[in-house]
XYZ file of C-alpha atoms in Angstrom:
380
model
C 196.001 173.781 19.144
C 193.302 173.085 16.394
C 190.062 174.580 15.716
C 190.978 178.302 16.153
C 192.720 177.450 19.583
C 189.594 176.068 21.438
C 190.252 172.180 21.349
C 192.804 169.801 20.262
C 191.588 166.274 20.350
C 193.912 163.119 19.687
C 192.189 159.710 19.326
C 193.686 156.207 19.522
C 193.792 152.793 20.206
C 196.250 149.403 20.102
C 195.615 146.076 19.607
C 198.812 144.908 21.072
C 198.014 141.510 22.946
C 201.293 141.090 24.002
C 201.456 143.081 27.246
C 199.649 145.960 29.057
C 202.344 148.191 29.224
C 203.114 147.588 25.358
C 199.296 148.553 24.623
C 199.597 151.582 26.699
C 203.012 152.896 25.062
C 201.061 152.409 21.506
C 198.014 154.214 22.616
C 200.022 156.898 24.374
C 202.221 157.531 21.054
C 198.537 158.062 19.500
C 196.997 160.394 21.974
C 199.951 161.978 23.769
C 199.867 165.813 23.134
C 201.140 169.076 25.017
C 198.896 170.479 27.778
C 196.592 167.775 27.889
C 193.399 168.666 30.144
C 192.491 164.770 30.682
C 192.874 161.656 28.774
C 189.869 158.881 28.525
C 191.016 155.010 28.336
C 188.663 152.095 27.828
C 190.539 148.477 28.331
C 189.612 144.690 27.717
C 189.936 142.915 31.040
C 192.221 140.569 28.858
C 195.133 142.561 30.045
C 197.020 142.624 33.081
C 194.956 145.177 35.033
C 197.649 145.713 37.779
C 200.214 146.593 35.110
C 198.175 148.519 32.746
C 197.016 150.849 35.712
C 200.913 151.415 36.826
C 201.513 152.013 33.215
C 198.606 154.758 33.108
C 199.724 156.444 36.064
C 203.448 156.529 34.881
C 202.846 157.739 31.355
C 199.981 160.304 31.983
C 200.319 163.171 34.187
C 196.719 164.665 33.409
C 193.364 163.148 34.802
C 192.706 159.814 33.231
C 189.357 158.265 33.288
C 188.376 154.848 32.339
C 187.192 151.253 32.854
C 186.787 148.029 31.724
C 184.934 147.111 28.916
C 182.445 144.507 27.043
C 184.383 145.665 23.932
C 185.855 149.168 23.055
C 184.747 151.833 20.536
C 187.709 153.396 18.555
C 189.038 154.278 15.130
C 189.633 150.357 14.750
C 186.056 149.874 15.046
C 184.480 147.265 17.174
C 187.363 145.373 18.875
C 187.159 143.181 21.698
C 190.847 142.971 22.955
C 192.121 146.088 22.762
C 192.703 150.017 24.340
C 190.701 152.877 23.063
C 191.475 156.148 24.018
C 191.152 159.887 23.625
C 192.978 162.966 24.857
C 191.682 166.483 25.136
C 193.674 169.570 25.323
C 191.625 172.963 26.010
C 191.996 175.994 27.871
C 188.106 175.867 27.767
C 187.442 172.644 29.657
C 188.109 171.476 32.824
C 187.298 168.348 34.834
C 187.319 167.308 38.396
C 187.115 163.502 39.157
C 185.894 161.777 42.204
C 186.046 158.185 43.705
C 183.123 156.521 44.874
C 185.207 153.480 46.665
C 182.473 151.628 47.986
C 178.982 151.814 45.980
C 177.059 149.880 48.509
C 177.282 152.813 50.869
C 177.029 155.671 48.770
C 173.928 158.077 49.654
C 172.517 161.511 49.993
C 175.318 162.987 52.078
C 178.102 161.933 49.780
C 176.440 162.989 46.724
C 175.741 166.282 48.570
C 179.669 166.341 49.490
C 180.493 166.126 45.902
C 178.304 168.395 44.376
C 179.425 171.203 47.050
C 183.054 170.393 45.606
C 182.090 170.536 42.275
C 180.467 174.485 42.723
C 183.646 175.228 44.995
C 185.900 174.058 41.986
C 183.722 175.570 39.125
C 182.416 178.978 40.111
C 179.309 180.110 38.129
C 180.295 183.030 35.676
C 177.957 185.108 33.355
C 177.984 186.127 29.832
C 180.638 185.407 27.571
C 182.320 183.214 30.255
C 179.487 181.133 31.132
C 180.113 177.562 31.264
C 178.112 174.503 30.722
C 178.722 171.589 32.903
C 178.101 167.708 32.567
C 178.623 164.551 34.548
C 180.471 161.288 33.157
C 179.704 158.196 35.520
C 181.813 155.311 35.339
C 180.642 152.415 37.789
C 181.233 148.679 38.229
C 178.855 146.803 36.130
C 178.371 143.873 38.546
C 177.595 146.087 41.283
C 173.707 146.000 41.030
C 174.258 149.497 42.510
C 173.779 151.825 39.251
C 170.337 153.025 39.954
C 170.921 154.352 43.621
C 174.104 156.058 42.487
C 173.062 157.630 39.668
C 169.863 158.714 41.311
C 171.653 160.300 44.063
C 174.326 161.896 42.091
C 171.517 163.371 39.875
C 169.580 164.633 42.654
C 172.738 166.426 44.335
C 173.735 167.807 40.679
C 170.483 169.493 40.024
C 170.260 170.435 36.328
C 173.502 169.023 35.266
C 173.486 166.488 32.709
C 174.922 163.071 33.505
C 175.740 160.296 31.286
C 177.713 157.056 31.801
C 178.365 153.262 31.367
C 178.486 150.222 33.632
C 181.863 148.830 33.317
C 182.171 145.434 31.857
C 184.564 142.505 31.149
C 183.509 140.636 27.807
C 180.345 138.808 29.032
C 182.472 136.679 31.673
C 180.462 138.286 34.303
C 183.007 137.893 36.744
C 184.897 140.963 37.798
C 184.345 144.684 36.518
C 186.345 147.853 37.081
C 186.931 151.450 36.931
C 190.341 153.278 36.893
C 191.353 155.687 39.354
C 194.816 157.107 40.327
C 197.155 153.875 38.994
C 194.290 151.101 39.977
C 191.576 149.287 38.573
C 188.972 148.906 41.379
C 186.107 146.754 41.808
C 182.841 147.685 43.898
C 183.198 151.312 42.979
C 182.584 154.125 40.817
C 184.396 157.200 39.277
C 182.352 160.317 38.818
C 183.688 163.250 36.619
C 182.405 166.444 36.438
C 183.050 168.744 33.525
C 182.926 172.433 32.930
C 183.523 174.162 29.401
C 182.676 176.966 27.257
C 182.765 175.009 24.259
C 179.349 173.808 22.933
C 178.377 170.414 24.260
C 175.299 168.156 24.180
C 174.188 165.046 26.032
C 172.223 162.676 24.209
C 170.430 158.944 24.496
C 168.960 156.754 21.774
C 167.527 153.424 21.648
C 166.081 151.684 18.461
C 163.236 149.640 20.140
C 159.376 150.497 20.625
C 156.918 148.753 22.446
C 154.567 145.708 20.966
C 151.626 146.666 23.088
C 149.990 143.334 22.214
C 152.487 141.093 24.292
C 152.293 142.120 28.011
C 154.161 140.095 30.980
C 153.707 141.084 34.423
C 156.239 139.775 36.719
C 154.827 137.652 39.537
C 157.904 136.713 41.240
C 161.134 138.559 41.880
C 164.075 139.149 43.741
C 164.920 142.519 43.458
C 168.273 143.106 45.247
C 169.666 140.854 42.559
C 167.505 142.131 39.564
C 166.440 138.188 39.162
C 163.086 137.508 37.882
C 161.586 134.013 39.091
C 157.976 134.100 37.496
C 156.273 136.081 34.816
C 152.740 135.746 34.313
C 152.656 132.915 37.044
C 154.906 130.665 35.284
C 158.709 130.057 35.377
C 160.580 133.242 34.140
C 162.535 131.999 31.427
C 159.743 129.583 30.120
C 157.326 132.266 29.589
C 159.755 134.625 28.008
C 160.930 132.086 25.456
C 157.390 131.130 24.796
C 156.694 134.851 23.955
C 159.727 135.034 21.295
C 158.649 131.679 20.207
C 161.751 129.669 21.366
C 162.507 126.764 23.825
C 164.514 127.706 26.927
C 167.568 125.640 25.443
C 167.649 128.356 22.672
C 167.933 131.466 24.936
C 171.235 133.187 24.744
C 172.782 136.895 24.734
C 171.948 137.048 21.125
C 168.254 136.372 21.305
C 168.203 138.790 24.446
C 169.607 141.345 22.202
C 166.868 141.076 19.517
C 163.987 140.782 21.907
C 164.247 142.642 25.077
C 161.374 143.930 27.262
C 160.027 147.639 27.989
C 159.056 149.381 31.105
C 156.905 152.473 31.032
C 158.382 155.293 33.179
C 156.792 158.399 33.766
C 155.320 158.097 30.410
C 158.187 157.078 28.426
C 159.237 153.685 27.532
C 162.616 152.193 28.689
C 164.259 149.120 27.781
C 164.883 146.236 30.659
C 167.409 143.833 29.013
C 167.902 140.437 30.021
C 171.405 139.398 30.939
C 171.298 135.408 31.202
C 168.860 132.267 32.112
C 169.530 130.866 35.562
C 169.836 127.150 36.177
C 166.567 127.452 38.124
C 164.940 128.945 35.129
C 164.594 132.537 36.569
C 165.998 135.344 34.445
C 168.759 138.052 35.643
C 168.491 141.399 34.144
C 170.985 144.418 33.577
C 168.681 146.563 35.445
C 166.408 146.995 38.594
C 162.957 144.944 38.212
C 160.474 144.206 40.681
C 157.152 142.255 41.275
C 154.111 143.709 40.205
C 155.754 145.694 37.095
C 154.208 145.225 33.606
C 156.495 144.508 30.981
C 156.025 144.833 27.344
C 158.052 142.904 24.605
C 159.978 145.323 22.521
C 160.028 145.530 18.413
C 163.239 146.560 16.891
C 163.969 149.311 14.194
C 166.815 149.819 11.941
C 169.810 150.348 14.392
C 172.107 151.908 11.590
C 169.209 154.181 10.777
C 168.907 155.070 14.390
C 172.932 155.663 14.481
C 172.612 157.947 11.812
C 169.801 160.009 12.988
C 171.327 160.388 16.338
C 174.438 161.979 14.881
C 172.383 164.072 12.592
C 170.390 165.421 15.793
C 173.815 166.128 17.573
C 174.832 168.383 14.781
C 172.088 170.339 14.988
C 172.849 171.165 18.335
C 176.387 171.743 18.448
C 177.558 171.408 14.841
C 180.182 168.137 13.945
C 181.320 167.268 16.992
C 185.159 167.190 17.989
C 184.942 164.215 19.964
C 181.738 162.169 21.464
C 182.257 160.245 24.626
C 180.082 157.220 23.944
C 178.916 154.259 26.073
C 176.806 151.897 24.164
C 174.880 148.599 25.425
C 176.832 145.321 24.796
C 173.621 144.221 23.377
C 173.642 146.747 20.910
C 177.115 145.414 19.938
C 175.684 142.100 19.419
C 173.177 142.768 17.228
C 175.657 144.952 15.199
C 177.954 142.002 14.948
C 175.138 139.369 14.376
C 174.048 141.225 11.700
C 177.270 141.775 9.758
C 176.665 145.637 10.714
C 180.159 146.357 12.293
C 181.392 148.221 9.208
C 178.742 150.377 8.926
C 178.533 151.151 12.502
C 182.029 151.860 12.841
C 181.965 154.012 10.006
C 179.289 156.388 11.863
C 181.053 156.181 14.658
C 184.338 157.134 13.126
C 182.907 160.202 11.337
C 181.565 161.345 14.491
C 184.699 160.859 16.222
C 183.374 158.365 19.174
C 185.789 156.907 21.689
C 184.090 154.986 24.158
C 182.971 151.563 25.260
C 180.262 148.791 25.272
C 178.807 148.404 28.558
C 176.731 146.175 30.964
C 174.359 149.183 31.530
C 174.063 153.036 30.653
C 173.278 155.964 32.719
C 171.082 159.161 31.358
C 170.307 161.831 34.211
C 168.776 159.934 36.889
C 167.717 156.690 35.097
C 169.885 153.705 34.834
C 168.901 152.178 31.130
C 169.855 149.396 28.969
C 170.362 148.481 25.177
C 171.094 152.354 24.362
C 173.501 154.696 23.510
C 174.396 157.416 25.711
C 176.881 160.157 25.196
C 178.501 163.550 25.572
C 179.237 165.469 22.112
C 181.821 168.236 22.549
C 182.162 170.772 19.750
C 184.006 173.743 19.035
């Protein structure tokens, strides 16, 4: 095992579009290694998910964590019809994975049960044997349940850092799935708890700041559907279009990517990204939204500089990461592609050993966020 025997990481990808099992065989050829502690696999929904699920269960005898995506992050760059994956082998890392089969009925008691199971599986040690722990949440990105699920988990886990991403389906908005034990499942989430004596750090970054001169008050909303019907007493799409200097017919994902709004929570501004314009002139968001909230139009900063600064900070914490599990918003991806920055972004991701996917939302500790990159970096 590399790195003085502490950790061995093998990253890979497949661009094979002919069959799911063929793509999985290619990926396994790149990331398979003895003594795997776990593997992570992120996949396009263009594959036959039933075939892929069976192939994953057949080919891997270690825990496998994964989900469908709105694009993959791998050594191949930013493809959108591929498999991305990584395997980690280390005697200093353990993982326990929990299926949350119905996110609609997940609550305090279920979260407490997971917490008890984790504590029993990873007993606390002191001194040189003391371990760090972190959680990874992958959840159905169309469930509209990210906020309560991550809040319940964070409350139950105490000080454990949690990062995560909402599964995607390449902007089809039809079905998003998480992988568990041979199946891709919708309406569900998978929470994985890690315990390790390796150096680790959790991080979140966004490349927007508030434009305090542009206030929008939500005056009509359907919170349970994340729909805003009115802003400042006017139809939501019409008023948003006015703020960004466009007509409604020009509103599309790239515009939302460049012009998100921000909400102040506990003294910090968080991005609230728009998913789509509805036929009735309302707006559907990727995050929780409600009447009476005051939104501020966001101003972007250089996304490449933002990426570089993020990983410089990671290196200050743990040195050069051996692997980073990254969950990046689909709207960041769209901005990178639209500006012709995919080569630069992919280089930074590859240099820092990032494997991950593009999401319909990200989780960081107790909060569901938008237009961010969240991740866990593991060193040696």
